[in-house]
mmCIF file of C-alpha atoms in Angstrom:
data_model
loop_
_atom_site.group_PDB
_atom_site.id
_atom_site.type_symbol
_atom_site.label_atom_id
_atom_site.label_comp_id
_atom_site.label_asym_id
_atom_site.label_seq_id
_atom_site.Cartn_x
_atom_site.Cartn_y
_atom_site.Cartn_z
ATOM 1 C CA MET Z 194 0.141 -0.112 -0.248
ATOM 2 C CA ALA Z 195 1.696 3.573 -1.043
ATOM 3 C CA GLU Z 196 -0.539 6.630 -0.207
ATOM 4 C CA LYS Z 197 0.106 10.440 -1.567
ATOM 5 C CA LYS Z 198 -1.803 14.132 -1.422
ATOM 6 C CA ILE Z 199 -2.689 15.020 -4.700
ATOM 7 C CA ASN Z 200 -5.033 17.910 -4.389
ATOM 8 C CA GLY Z 201 -5.089 17.953 -1.254
ATOM 9 C CA ARG Z 202 -6.476 14.556 -1.002
ATOM 10 C CA THR Z 203 -5.280 11.146 -0.247
ATOM 11 C CA VAL Z 204 -4.863 8.335 -2.840
ATOM 12 C CA ARG Z 205 -4.200 5.147 -1.496
ATOM 13 C CA TYR Z 206 -2.587 2.410 -4.081
ATOM 14 C CA ASP Z 207 -2.426 -1.433 -3.651
ATOM 15 C CA ARG Z 208 0.057 -3.526 -5.400
ATOM 16 C CA LEU Z 209 -1.894 -5.249 -7.451
ATOM 17 C CA PRO Z 210 -1.091 -9.657 -7.417
ATOM 18 C CA GLY Z 211 1.576 -10.788 -9.377
ATOM 19 C CA ASP Z 212 -0.469 -12.621 -11.971
ATOM 20 C CA GLN Z 213 -2.125 -9.030 -12.910
ATOM 21 C CA ALA Z 214 -0.032 -6.075 -12.247
ATOM 22 C CA LEU Z 215 1.830 -8.779 -15.214
ATOM 23 C CA ASP Z 216 -0.652 -8.178 -17.494
ATOM 24 C CA LEU Z 217 -0.558 -4.881 -17.665
ATOM 25 C CA MET Z 218 3.095 -4.585 -17.676
ATOM 26 C CA LEU Z 219 3.507 -6.228 -20.404
ATOM 27 C CA ARG Z 220 0.250 -3.715 -21.660
ATOM 28 C CA LEU Z 221 2.660 -1.045 -20.752
ATOM 29 C CA LEU Z 222 5.293 -2.274 -22.741
ATOM 30 C CA GLN Z 223 2.575 -3.135 -26.211
ATOM 31 C CA LEU Z 224 1.424 0.928 -25.795
ATOM 32 C CA LEU Z 225 4.605 2.183 -25.500
ATOM 33 C CA GLY Z 226 6.470 1.051 -27.625
ATOM 34 C CA GLU Z 227 9.282 3.254 -28.968
ATOM 35 C CA GLY Z 228 7.699 5.674 -26.158
ATOM 36 C CA ASP Z 229 10.250 4.202 -23.375
ATOM 37 C CA THR Z 230 11.391 7.875 -22.897
ATOM 38 C CA LEU Z 231 7.864 8.271 -21.938
ATOM 39 C CA LEU Z 232 7.499 5.552 -19.907
ATOM 40 C CA GLU Z 233 11.034 6.819 -17.609
ATOM 41 C CA SER Z 234 10.001 10.100 -17.450
ATOM 42 C CA VAL Z 235 6.687 8.350 -15.790
ATOM 43 C CA LEU Z 236 8.300 6.031 -13.055
ATOM 44 C CA THR Z 237 11.665 8.735 -12.261
ATOM 45 C CA ALA Z 238 11.024 9.383 -8.803
ATOM 46 C CA ASP Z 239 12.808 13.168 -9.142
ATOM 47 C CA GLU Z 240 9.584 15.709 -11.057
ATOM 48 C CA GLY Z 241 11.446 18.463 -12.522
ATOM 49 C CA GLU Z 242 13.186 15.810 -14.469
ATOM 50 C CA SER Z 243 10.802 14.183 -14.547
ATOM 51 C CA ASP Z 244 8.699 16.464 -16.575
ATOM 52 C CA LYS Z 245 11.422 17.158 -18.885
ATOM 53 C CA LEU Z 246 11.072 13.691 -19.889
ATOM 54 C CA ALA Z 247 8.325 13.332 -20.161
ATOM 55 C CA ILE Z 248 7.769 15.859 -23.306
ATOM 56 C CA VAL Z 249 10.472 14.520 -24.720
ATOM 57 C CA GLY Z 250 8.342 11.063 -24.485
ATOM 58 C CA LEU Z 251 5.081 12.301 -25.272
ATOM 59 C CA LEU Z 252 6.220 14.237 -28.622
ATOM 60 C CA LYS Z 253 8.037 11.198 -29.664
ATOM 61 C CA PHE Z 254 5.156 8.331 -28.302
ATOM 62 C CA ALA Z 255 2.287 11.051 -30.040
ATOM 63 C CA LYS Z 256 3.150 10.147 -33.330
ATOM 64 C CA ASN Z 257 2.001 5.950 -33.278
ATOM 65 C CA MET Z 258 -0.612 6.006 -30.380
ATOM 66 C CA ASN Z 259 -3.338 4.118 -30.198
ATOM 67 C CA VAL Z 260 -5.548 6.961 -28.080
ATOM 68 C CA PRO Z 261 -8.291 4.893 -26.704
ATOM 69 C CA GLU Z 262 -5.524 1.960 -25.596
ATOM 70 C CA VAL Z 263 -3.994 4.572 -23.922
ATOM 71 C CA LYS Z 264 -6.439 6.423 -22.110
ATOM 72 C CA GLY Z 265 -8.228 3.543 -20.973
ATOM 73 C CA PHE Z 266 -4.762 1.550 -19.355
ATOM 74 C CA ILE Z 267 -4.338 5.757 -17.600
ATOM 75 C CA LEU Z 268 -8.149 5.234 -16.507
ATOM 76 C CA GLU Z 269 -8.289 1.206 -15.665
ATOM 77 C CA MET Z 270 -4.933 2.774 -13.425
ATOM 78 C CA VAL Z 271 -6.741 5.204 -11.639
ATOM 79 C CA GLY Z 272 -9.440 3.014 -11.239
ATOM 80 C CA TYR Z 273 -7.261 1.094 -9.331
ATOM 81 C CA CYS Z 274 -6.899 4.279 -6.405
ATOM 82 C CA ARG Z 275 -8.666 5.232 -3.496
ATOM 83 C CA ILE Z 276 -9.172 9.143 -2.207
ATOM 84 C CA ASP Z 277 -9.929 9.797 0.956
ATOM 85 C CA GLY Z 278 -10.752 6.208 1.635
ATOM 86 C CA ALA Z 279 -13.477 6.063 -1.367
ATOM 87 C CA PRO Z 280 -12.602 4.985 -5.544
ATOM 88 C CA ALA Z 281 -10.793 7.331 -7.744
ATOM 89 C CA MET Z 282 -13.982 8.306 -10.146
ATOM 90 C CA ALA Z 283 -12.535 9.763 -13.242
ATOM 91 C CA GLY Z 284 -15.320 11.390 -14.227
ATOM 92 C CA VAL Z 285 -15.074 13.700 -11.126
ATOM 93 C CA MET Z 286 -11.478 14.629 -11.827
ATOM 94 C CA ASP Z 287 -9.956 17.345 -13.761
ATOM 95 C CA LEU Z 288 -7.210 16.035 -15.793
ATOM 96 C CA ALA Z 289 -4.285 17.157 -14.149
ATOM 97 C CA GLU Z 290 -5.723 14.205 -11.373
ATOM 98 C CA ILE Z 291 -6.418 12.025 -13.808
ATOM 99 C CA LEU Z 292 -2.772 11.932 -14.935
ATOM 100 C CA GLN Z 293 -0.521 12.922 -11.969
ATOM 101 C CA THR Z 294 -3.276 9.977 -9.566
ATOM 102 C CA ALA Z 295 -2.414 7.087 -12.762
ATOM 103 C CA ARG Z 296 1.648 8.317 -12.871
ATOM 104 C CA PHE Z 297 1.412 7.561 -8.754
ATOM 105 C CA ALA Z 298 -0.510 3.882 -8.976
ATOM 106 C CA ILE Z 299 2.105 2.608 -12.387
ATOM 107 C CA GLN Z 300 4.789 4.389 -10.004
ATOM 108 C CA THR Z 301 4.106 2.099 -7.320
ATOM 109 C CA GLU Z 302 3.146 -0.608 -9.287
ATOM 110 C CA PHE Z 303 5.744 -1.507 -12.152
ATOM 111 C CA GLY Z 304 8.914 1.992 -9.932
ATOM 112 C CA SER Z 305 10.740 -0.612 -8.571
ATOM 113 C CA PHE Z 306 10.446 -3.989 -10.753
ATOM 114 C CA PHE Z 307 11.913 -0.626 -13.604
ATOM 115 C CA ALA Z 308 14.669 0.438 -11.656
ATOM 116 C CA ASP Z 309 15.808 -3.457 -10.280
ATOM 117 C CA GLY Z 310 16.906 -5.424 -13.298
ATOM 118 C CA ALA Z 311 14.211 -7.159 -15.801
ATOM 119 C CA GLY Z 312 12.741 -4.172 -15.996
ATOM 120 C CA SER Z 313 15.902 -1.665 -16.504
ATOM 121 C CA VAL Z 314 16.856 -4.771 -19.098
ATOM 122 C CA LEU Z 315 13.147 -4.056 -20.715
ATOM 123 C CA LEU Z 316 14.182 -0.184 -21.077
ATOM 124 C CA LYS Z 317 17.858 -0.491 -22.193
ATOM 125 C CA ALA Z 318 15.898 -3.537 -24.845
ATOM 126 C CA ALA Z 319 13.645 -1.044 -26.042
ATOM 127 C CA ARG Z 320 16.856 2.411 -26.920
ATOM 128 C CA ALA Z 321 18.958 -0.744 -29.017
ATOM 129 C CA ALA Z 322 15.455 -1.939 -31.211
#
């Protein structure tokens, strides 16, 4: 379980069971394709550096983005969160809050994997391809 204050509200994310997390990670990698810079931006702890990487990553990623799939993934990640104890509902959140909440969920679920080894290998392979 991880918690973070976003817009003055407490957002909570409980890590998913391994099989479900694996499905999501594979979807994330498939969605990003050449968007490894975007993934790195989401997983970077330093928010200033993360924002810089995100701009570069979004420009690169937007060229081939599957909008419905990416939107669905973001909203699904938000849906796994709780805000002030209630289920997160993207329909009542502004865009910035949706993206910050999704980023928090993705960092919590996948951050250690990509920082520790196997994920780093995948990122390096994506860059080399």
